[in-house]
Short mmCIF file of C-alpha atoms and ligand atoms in Angstrom, two decimals:
data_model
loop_
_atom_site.label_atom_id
_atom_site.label_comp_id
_atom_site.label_asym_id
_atom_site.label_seq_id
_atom_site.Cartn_x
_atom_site.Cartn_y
_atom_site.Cartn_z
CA UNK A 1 0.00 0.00 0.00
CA UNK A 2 0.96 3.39 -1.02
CA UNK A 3 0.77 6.48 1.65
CA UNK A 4 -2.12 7.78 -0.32
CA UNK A 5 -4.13 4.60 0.31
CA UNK A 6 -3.53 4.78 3.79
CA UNK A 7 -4.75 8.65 3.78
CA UNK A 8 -7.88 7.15 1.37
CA UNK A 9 -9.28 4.53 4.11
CA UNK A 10 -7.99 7.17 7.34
CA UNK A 11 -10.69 9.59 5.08
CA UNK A 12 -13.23 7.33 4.48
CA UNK A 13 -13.36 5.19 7.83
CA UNK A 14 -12.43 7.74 10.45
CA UNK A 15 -13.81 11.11 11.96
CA UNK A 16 -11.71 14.01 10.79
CA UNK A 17 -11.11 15.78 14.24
CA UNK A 18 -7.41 16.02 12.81
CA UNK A 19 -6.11 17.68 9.82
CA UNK A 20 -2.51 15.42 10.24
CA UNK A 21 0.61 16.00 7.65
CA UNK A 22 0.15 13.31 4.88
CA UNK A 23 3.01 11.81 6.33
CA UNK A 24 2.26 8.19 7.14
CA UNK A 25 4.60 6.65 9.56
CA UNK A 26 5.42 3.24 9.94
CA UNK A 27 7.85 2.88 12.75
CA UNK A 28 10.36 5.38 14.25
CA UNK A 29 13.59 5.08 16.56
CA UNK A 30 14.93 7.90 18.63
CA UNK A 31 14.54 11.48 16.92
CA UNK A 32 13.72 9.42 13.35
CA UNK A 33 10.30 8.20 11.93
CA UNK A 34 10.33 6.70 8.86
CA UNK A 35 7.15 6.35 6.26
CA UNK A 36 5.31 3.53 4.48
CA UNK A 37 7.56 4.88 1.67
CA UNK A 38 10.67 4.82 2.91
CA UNK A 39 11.21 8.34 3.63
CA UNK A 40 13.10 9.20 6.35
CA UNK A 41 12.06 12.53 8.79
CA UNK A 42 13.47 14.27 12.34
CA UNK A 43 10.40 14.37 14.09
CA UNK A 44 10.57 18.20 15.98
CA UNK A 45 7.23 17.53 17.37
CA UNK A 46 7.56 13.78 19.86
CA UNK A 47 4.33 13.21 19.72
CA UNK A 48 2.88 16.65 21.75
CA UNK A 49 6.56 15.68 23.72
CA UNK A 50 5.02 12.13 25.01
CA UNK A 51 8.24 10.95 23.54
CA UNK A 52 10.22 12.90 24.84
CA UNK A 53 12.98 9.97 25.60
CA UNK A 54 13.27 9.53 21.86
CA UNK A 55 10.72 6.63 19.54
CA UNK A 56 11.03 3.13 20.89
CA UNK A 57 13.65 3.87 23.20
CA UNK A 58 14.57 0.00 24.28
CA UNK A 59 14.78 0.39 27.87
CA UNK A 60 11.15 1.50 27.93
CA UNK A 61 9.94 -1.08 24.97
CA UNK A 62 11.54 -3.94 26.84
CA UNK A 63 9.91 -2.91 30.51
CA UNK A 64 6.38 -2.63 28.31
CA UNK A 65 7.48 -6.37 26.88
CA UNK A 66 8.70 -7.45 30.05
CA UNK A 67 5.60 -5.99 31.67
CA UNK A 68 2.84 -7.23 29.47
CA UNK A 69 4.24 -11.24 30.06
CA UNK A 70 3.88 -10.86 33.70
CA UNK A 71 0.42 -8.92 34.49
CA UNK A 72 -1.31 -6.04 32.44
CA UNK A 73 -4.28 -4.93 34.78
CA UNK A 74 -5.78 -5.72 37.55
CA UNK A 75 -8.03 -2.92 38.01
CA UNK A 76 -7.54 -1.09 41.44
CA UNK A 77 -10.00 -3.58 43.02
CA UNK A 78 -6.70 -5.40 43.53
CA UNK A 79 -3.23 -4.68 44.20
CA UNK A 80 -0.65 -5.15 42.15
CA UNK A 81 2.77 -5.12 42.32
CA UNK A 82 4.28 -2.40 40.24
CA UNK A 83 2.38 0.77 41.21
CA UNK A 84 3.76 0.78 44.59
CA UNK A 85 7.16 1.15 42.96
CA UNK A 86 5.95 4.10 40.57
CA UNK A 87 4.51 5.72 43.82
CA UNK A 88 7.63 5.69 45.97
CA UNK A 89 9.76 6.50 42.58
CA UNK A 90 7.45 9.53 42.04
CA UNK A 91 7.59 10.51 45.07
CA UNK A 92 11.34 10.44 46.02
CA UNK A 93 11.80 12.26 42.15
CA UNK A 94 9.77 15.33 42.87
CA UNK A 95 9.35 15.47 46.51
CA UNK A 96 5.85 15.30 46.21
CA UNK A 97 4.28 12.73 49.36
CA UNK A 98 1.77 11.16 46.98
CA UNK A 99 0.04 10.81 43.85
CA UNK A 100 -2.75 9.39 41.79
CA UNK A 101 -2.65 7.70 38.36
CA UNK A 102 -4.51 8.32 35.80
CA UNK A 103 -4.27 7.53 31.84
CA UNK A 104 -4.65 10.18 30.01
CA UNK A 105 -3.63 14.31 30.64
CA UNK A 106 -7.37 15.23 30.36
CA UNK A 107 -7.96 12.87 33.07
CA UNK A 108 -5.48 13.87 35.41
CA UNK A 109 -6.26 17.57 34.91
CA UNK A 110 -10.09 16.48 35.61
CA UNK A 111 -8.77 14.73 38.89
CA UNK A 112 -6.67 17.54 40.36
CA UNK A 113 -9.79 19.60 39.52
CA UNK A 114 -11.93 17.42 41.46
CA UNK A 115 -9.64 17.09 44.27
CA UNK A 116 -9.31 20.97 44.32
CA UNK A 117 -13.24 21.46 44.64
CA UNK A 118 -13.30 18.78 47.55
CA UNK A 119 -10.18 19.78 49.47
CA UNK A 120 -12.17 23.67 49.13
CA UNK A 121 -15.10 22.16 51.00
CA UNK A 122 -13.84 19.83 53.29
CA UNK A 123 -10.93 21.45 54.05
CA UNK A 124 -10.82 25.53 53.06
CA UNK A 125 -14.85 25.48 54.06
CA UNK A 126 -16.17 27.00 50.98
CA UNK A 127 -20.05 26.65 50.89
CA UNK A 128 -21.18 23.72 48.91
CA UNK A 129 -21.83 24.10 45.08
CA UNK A 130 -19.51 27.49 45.18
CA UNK A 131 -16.21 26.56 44.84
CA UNK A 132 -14.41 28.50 41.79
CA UNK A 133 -11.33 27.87 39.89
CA UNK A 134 -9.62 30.34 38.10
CA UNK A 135 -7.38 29.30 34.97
CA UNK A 136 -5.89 31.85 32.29
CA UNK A 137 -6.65 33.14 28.62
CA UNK A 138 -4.96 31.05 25.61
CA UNK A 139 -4.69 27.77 27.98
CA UNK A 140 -4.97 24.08 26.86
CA UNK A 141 -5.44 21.54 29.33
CA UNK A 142 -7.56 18.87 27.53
CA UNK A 143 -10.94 17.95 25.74
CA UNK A 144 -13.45 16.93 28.18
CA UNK A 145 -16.77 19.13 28.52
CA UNK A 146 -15.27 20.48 32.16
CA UNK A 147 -11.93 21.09 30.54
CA UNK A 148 -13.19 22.84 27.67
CA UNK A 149 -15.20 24.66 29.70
CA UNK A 150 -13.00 27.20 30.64
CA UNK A 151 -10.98 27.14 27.37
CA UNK A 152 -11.09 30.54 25.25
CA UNK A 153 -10.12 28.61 22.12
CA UNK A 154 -13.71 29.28 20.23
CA UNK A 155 -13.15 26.10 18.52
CA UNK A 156 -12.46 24.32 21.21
CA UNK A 157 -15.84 25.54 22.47
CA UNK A 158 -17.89 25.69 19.28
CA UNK A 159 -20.94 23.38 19.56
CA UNK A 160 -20.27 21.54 22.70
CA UNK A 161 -22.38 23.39 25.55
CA UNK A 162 -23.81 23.70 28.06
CA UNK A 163 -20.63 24.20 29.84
CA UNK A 164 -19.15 23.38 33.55
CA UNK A 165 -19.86 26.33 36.12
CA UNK A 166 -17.02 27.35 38.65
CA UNK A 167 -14.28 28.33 36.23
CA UNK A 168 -13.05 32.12 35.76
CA UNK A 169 -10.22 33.08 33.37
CA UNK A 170 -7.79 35.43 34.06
CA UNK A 171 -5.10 37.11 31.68
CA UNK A 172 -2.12 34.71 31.08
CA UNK A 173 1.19 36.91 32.35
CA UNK A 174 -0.48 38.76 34.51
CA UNK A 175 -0.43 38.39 38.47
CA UNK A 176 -2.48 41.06 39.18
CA UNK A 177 -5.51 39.91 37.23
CA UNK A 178 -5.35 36.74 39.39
CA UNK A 179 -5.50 38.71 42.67
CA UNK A 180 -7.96 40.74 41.33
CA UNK A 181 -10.76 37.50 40.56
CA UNK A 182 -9.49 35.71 43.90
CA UNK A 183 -12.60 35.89 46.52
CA UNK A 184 -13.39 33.92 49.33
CA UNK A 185 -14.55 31.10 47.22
CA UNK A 186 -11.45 30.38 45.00
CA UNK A 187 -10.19 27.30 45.56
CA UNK A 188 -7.51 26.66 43.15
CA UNK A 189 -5.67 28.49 40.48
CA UNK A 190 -4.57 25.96 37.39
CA UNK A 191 -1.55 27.27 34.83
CA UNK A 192 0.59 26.15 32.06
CA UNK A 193 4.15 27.16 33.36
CA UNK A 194 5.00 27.44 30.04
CA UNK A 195 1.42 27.29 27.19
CA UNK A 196 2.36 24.41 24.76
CA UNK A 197 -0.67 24.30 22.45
CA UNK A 198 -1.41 28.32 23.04
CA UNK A 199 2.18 28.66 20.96
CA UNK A 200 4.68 27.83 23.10
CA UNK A 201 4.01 31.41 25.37
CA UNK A 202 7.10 31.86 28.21
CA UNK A 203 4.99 34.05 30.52
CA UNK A 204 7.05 37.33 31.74
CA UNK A 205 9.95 36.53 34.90
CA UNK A 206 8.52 36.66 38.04
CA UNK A 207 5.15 35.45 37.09
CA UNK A 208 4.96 32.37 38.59
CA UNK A 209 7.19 33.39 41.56
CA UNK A 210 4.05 35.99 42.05
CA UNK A 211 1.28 33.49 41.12
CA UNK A 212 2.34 31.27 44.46
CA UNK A 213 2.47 34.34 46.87
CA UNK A 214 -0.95 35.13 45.69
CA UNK A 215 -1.81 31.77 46.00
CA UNK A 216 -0.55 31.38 49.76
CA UNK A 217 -1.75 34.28 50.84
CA UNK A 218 -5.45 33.79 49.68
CA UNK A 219 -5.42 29.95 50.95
CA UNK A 220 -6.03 28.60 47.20
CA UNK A 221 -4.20 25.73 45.36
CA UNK A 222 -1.88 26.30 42.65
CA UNK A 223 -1.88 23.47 40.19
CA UNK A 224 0.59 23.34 37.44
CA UNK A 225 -0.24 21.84 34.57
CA UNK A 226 3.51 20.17 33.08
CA UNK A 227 2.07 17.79 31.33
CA UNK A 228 3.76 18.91 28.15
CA UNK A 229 6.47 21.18 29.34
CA UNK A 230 7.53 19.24 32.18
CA UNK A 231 9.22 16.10 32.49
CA UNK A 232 12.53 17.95 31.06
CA UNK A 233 10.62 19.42 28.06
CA UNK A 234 11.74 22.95 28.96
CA UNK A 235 15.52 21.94 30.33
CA UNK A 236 14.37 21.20 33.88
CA UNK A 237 12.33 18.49 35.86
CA UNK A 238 9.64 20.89 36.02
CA UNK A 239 9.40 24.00 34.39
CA UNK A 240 8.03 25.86 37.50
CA UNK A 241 11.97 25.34 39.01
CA UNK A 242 12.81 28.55 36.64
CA UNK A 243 11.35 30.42 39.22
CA UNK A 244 11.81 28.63 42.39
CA UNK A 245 8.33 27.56 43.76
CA UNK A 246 6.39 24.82 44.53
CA UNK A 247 2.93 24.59 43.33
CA UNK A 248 0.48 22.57 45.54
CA UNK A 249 0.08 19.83 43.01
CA UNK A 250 1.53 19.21 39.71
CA UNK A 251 0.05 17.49 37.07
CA UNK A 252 2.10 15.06 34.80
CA UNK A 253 1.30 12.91 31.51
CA UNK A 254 2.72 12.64 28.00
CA UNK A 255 6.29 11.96 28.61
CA UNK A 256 5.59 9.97 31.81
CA UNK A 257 4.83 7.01 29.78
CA UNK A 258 7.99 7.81 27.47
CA UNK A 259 5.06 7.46 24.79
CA UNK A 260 4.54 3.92 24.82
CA UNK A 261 1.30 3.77 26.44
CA UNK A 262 -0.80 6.60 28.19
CA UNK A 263 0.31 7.45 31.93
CA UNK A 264 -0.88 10.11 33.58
CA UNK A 265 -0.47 11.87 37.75
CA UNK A 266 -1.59 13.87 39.83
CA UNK A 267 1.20 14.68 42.23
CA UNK A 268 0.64 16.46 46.09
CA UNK A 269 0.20 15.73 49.36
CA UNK A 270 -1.91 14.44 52.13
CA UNK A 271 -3.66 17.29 52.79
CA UNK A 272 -5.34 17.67 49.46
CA UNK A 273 -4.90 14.32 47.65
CA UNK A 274 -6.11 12.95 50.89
CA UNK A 275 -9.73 14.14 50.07
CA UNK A 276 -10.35 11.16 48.60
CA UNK A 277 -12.10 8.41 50.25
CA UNK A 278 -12.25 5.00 48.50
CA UNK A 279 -15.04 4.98 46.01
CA UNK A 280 -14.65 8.65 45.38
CA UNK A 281 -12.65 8.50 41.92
CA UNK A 282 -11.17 6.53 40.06
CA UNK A 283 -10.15 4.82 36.62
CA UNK A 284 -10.39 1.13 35.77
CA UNK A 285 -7.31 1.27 33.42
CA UNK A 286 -5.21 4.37 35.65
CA UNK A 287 -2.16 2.88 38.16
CA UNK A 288 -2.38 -0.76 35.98
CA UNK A 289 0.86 -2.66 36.18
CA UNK A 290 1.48 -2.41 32.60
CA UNK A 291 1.09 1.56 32.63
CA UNK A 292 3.16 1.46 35.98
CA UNK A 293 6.44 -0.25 34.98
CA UNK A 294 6.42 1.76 31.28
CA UNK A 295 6.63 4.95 33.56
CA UNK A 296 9.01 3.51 36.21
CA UNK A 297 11.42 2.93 33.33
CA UNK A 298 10.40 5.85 31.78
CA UNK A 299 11.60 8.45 34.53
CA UNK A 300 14.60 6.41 34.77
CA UNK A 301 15.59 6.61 31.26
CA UNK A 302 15.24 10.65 31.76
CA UNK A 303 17.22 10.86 34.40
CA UNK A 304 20.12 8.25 33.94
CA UNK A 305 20.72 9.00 30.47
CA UNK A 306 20.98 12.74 31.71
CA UNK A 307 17.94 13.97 29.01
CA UNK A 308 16.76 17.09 31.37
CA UNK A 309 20.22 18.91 31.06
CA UNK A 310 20.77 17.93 27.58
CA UNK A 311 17.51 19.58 27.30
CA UNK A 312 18.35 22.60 28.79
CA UNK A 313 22.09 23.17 26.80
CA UNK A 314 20.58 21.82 23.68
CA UNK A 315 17.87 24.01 23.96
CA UNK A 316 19.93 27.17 24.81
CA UNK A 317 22.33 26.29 21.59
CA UNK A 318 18.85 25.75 19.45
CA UNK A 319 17.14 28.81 20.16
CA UNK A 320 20.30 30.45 20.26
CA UNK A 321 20.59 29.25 16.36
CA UNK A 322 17.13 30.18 15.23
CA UNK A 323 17.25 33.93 16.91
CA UNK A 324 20.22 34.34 13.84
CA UNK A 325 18.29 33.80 11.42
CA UNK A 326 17.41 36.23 9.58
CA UNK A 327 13.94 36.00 7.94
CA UNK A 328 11.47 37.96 7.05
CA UNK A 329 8.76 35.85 8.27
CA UNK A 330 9.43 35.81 11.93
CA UNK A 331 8.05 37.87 14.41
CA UNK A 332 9.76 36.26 17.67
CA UNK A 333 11.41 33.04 18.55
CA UNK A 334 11.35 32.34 22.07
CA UNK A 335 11.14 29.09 24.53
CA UNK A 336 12.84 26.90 27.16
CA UNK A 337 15.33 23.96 27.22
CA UNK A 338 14.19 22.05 23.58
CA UNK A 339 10.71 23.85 23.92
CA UNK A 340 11.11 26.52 21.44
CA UNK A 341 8.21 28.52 19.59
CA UNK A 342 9.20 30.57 16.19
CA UNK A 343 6.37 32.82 15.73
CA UNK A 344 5.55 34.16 12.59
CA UNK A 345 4.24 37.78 11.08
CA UNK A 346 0.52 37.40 9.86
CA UNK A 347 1.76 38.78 6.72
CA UNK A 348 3.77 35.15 6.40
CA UNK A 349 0.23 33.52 5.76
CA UNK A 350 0.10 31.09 8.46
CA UNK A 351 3.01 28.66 9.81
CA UNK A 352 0.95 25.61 8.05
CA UNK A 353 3.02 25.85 4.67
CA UNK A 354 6.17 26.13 6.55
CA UNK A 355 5.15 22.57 8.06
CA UNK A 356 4.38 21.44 4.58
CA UNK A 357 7.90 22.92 3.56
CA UNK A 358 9.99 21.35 6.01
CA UNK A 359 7.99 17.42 5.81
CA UNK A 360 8.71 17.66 2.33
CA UNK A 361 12.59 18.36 3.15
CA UNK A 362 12.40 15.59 6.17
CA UNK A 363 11.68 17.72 9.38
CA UNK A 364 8.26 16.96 11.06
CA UNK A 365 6.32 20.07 13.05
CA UNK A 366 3.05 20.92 13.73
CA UNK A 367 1.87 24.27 13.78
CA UNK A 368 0.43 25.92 16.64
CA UNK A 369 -2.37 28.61 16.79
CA UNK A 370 -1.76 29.48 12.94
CA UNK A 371 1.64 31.37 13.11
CA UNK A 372 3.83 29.44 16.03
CA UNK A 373 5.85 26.55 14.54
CA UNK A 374 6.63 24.61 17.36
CA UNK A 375 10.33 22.82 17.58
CA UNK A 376 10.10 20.52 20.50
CA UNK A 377 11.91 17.10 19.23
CA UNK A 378 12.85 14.14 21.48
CA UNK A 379 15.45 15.26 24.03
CA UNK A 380 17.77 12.13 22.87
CA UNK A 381 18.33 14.76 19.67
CA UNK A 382 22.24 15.21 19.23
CA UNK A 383 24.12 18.55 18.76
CA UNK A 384 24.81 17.47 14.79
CA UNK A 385 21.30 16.64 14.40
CA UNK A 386 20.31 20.16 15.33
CA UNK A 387 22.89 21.58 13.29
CA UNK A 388 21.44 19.53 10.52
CA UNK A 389 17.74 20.48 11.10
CA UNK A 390 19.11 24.35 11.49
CA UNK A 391 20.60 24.34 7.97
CA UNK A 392 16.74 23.33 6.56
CA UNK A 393 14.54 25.43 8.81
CA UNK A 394 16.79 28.26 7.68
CA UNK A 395 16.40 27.35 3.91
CA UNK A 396 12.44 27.05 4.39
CA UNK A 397 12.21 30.06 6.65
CA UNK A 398 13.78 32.12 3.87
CA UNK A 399 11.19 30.78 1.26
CA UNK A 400 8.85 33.80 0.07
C1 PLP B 1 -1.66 17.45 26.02
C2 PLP B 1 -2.01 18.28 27.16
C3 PLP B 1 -3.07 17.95 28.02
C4 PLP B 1 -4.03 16.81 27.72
O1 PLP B 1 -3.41 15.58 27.61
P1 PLP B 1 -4.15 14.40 26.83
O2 PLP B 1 -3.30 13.20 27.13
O3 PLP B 1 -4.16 14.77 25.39
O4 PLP B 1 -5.53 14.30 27.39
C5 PLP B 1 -3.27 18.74 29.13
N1 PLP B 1 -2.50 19.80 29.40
C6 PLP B 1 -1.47 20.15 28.60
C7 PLP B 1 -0.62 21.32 28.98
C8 PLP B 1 -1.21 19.42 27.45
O5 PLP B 1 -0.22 19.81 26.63
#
């Protein structure tokens, strides 16, 4: 079969809630995916960074092969003997007392929600039915009908009501708005340290640092959403380290999992994750064994092969790269560690054909929010390969 039959029966048999790259894979290693026709491409996107330890790393395939011999689930109604391990792991990595699995980011994001709302009734003593949780402008944190609820992505939006009550949105960058829509009922505040999907946005210095002081001082939770920019996306554990805090629960996913199956956490302590009473929530599929040892080996591949600090001086050399050149097109490049955003000018008509240009010269990105091209490979990418990739994205960049 050629790629174009593959594209024929992907357009006949399945709903179009994608509009992919005709590119159609067939089976990748480390920064490289390769196509049904033999063509070879640097993938610049890792999968949203889910792969973020490179394709098919073979620590992580042979703990999923190891795994799936042994035990794959056992549903939470029983034990089993590889989520304790993930627990403590998780635990002694981030300092964080506990967590809770989940599967995927929408559903961890849902769960720190839901423990945020309980932990502001049973424990803050907000009246019932009024707890409110304030996120900010451009975010992405998922598809469910809560989630999307306090999106301001129209599209996102478009058709699915009627939406979740208790969200406000405040300005993204801007501390001030935050402690301007705090009252006595806010219970938790939920940010992107870094917006992936919104275009790769650094908020201003000191935001963060300001967001927690807010935070404390008004009793309310600050969640961080990493579950694209942490995990060493952005050249550190967590990308909330920049600036020295330490948010009341942090939400992981993508990269957890080292993309070979669909981990997700909630990470915090007693206090709040200790809202929940058996029976409460829960996930037939979240803290399986299979899921469990994948993510196990997963962290360990990220830290023992050193990925979060070749992140960060990989990243600094990348973006240092891209800010020379000099096209017409761009507007701004700017990121974190191998988390980098080149924006475009409108006037460049959209980052889309850039995408196009680069596939068809064997780079893979995505664009973001029309006019962000987002460069955000597997952190396993070498210093050569970037120099490689630099050469092309400057050729394609300079296209009229
Ligand atoms: C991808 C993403 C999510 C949602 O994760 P899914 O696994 O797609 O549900 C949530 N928050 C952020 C910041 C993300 O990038």
């Amino acid at each position: 079969m050629l790629a174009k039959d593959y594209i024929e029966l992907e357009e006949k048999y399945g709903a179009h809630n994608y509009h992919p790259l005709d590119v159609v894979i067939e089976r990748a290693q480390g920064v490289w995916v390769y196509d049904v026709e033999g063509n070879k491409y640097l993938d610049c996107l890792a999968a949203y960074s889910a792969v973020n330890q490179g394709h098919c790393h073979p620590r992580i395939v042979n703990a999923l092969k190891q795994q799936a011999e042994k035990v794959t689930l056992t549903s939470r109604a029983f034990r089993n003997s590889q989520l304790p391990l993930l627990y403590k792991e998780l635990s002694e990595l981030t300092g964080y007392e506990i967590s809770l699995p989940m599967n995927s980011g929408a559903e961890a994001v849902e769960t720190a929600l839901k423990a945020a709302r309980k932990w502001g009734y049973k424990i803050k003593g907000v009246e019932e039915q009024k707890a409110e949780i304030i996120a900010c402008t451009n975010n992405f944190a998922g598809r469910t009908i809560s989630i999307i609820s306090f999106s301001t992505e129209a599209q996102y939006r478009d058709g699915f009501g009627p939406f979740t009550p208790g969200f406000k949105i405040v300005e993204y960058g801007n501390a001030k708005a935050l402690e301007e829509a705090i009252t006595p009922n806010t219970v938790a505040f939920l940010v992107e340290p870094i917006q992936g999907e919104g275009g790769v946005v650094v908020p201003p210095e000191g935001y963060l640092k300001a967001c927690a002081d807010i935070c404390k001082k008004n009793n309310v939770l600050l969640i961080t959403d990493e579950i694209q920019c942490g995990l060493g996306r952005s050249g550190k554990l967590f990308a909330f380290e920049y600036e020295n805090i330490r948010p009341d629960v942090v939400i992981i996913g993508k990269a957890l999992s080292g993309g070979c199956y669909p981990v997700s956490a909630v990470l915090s302590n007693k206090e709040i994750l200790g809202v929940f009473k058996p029976g409460d929530h829960g996930s037939t599929f979240g803290g399986n064994p299979l899921g469990a040892a994948v993510a196990r080996e997963s962290l360990k591949v990220l830290i023992e092969e050193k990925l979060i600090e070749r992140s960060f001086e990989l990243g600094n050399y990348f973006l240092n790269e891209l800010k020379k050149i000099n096209s017409p097109h761009v507007k701004e490049v700017r990121g974190k560690g191998l988390f980098i955003g080149v924006e475009l000018k409108p006037e460049a008509k959209g980052a889309r054909r850039f995408c196009e240009a680069l596939a068809k010269r064997g780079i893979l990105c995505k664009e973001t929010h029309e006019n962000v091209i987002r460069f955000a490979p597997p952190l396993v990418i070498t210093k050569d390969e970037i120099d490689w990739a630099l050469k092309i994205i400057s050729e394609v960049l300079m296209m009229n």
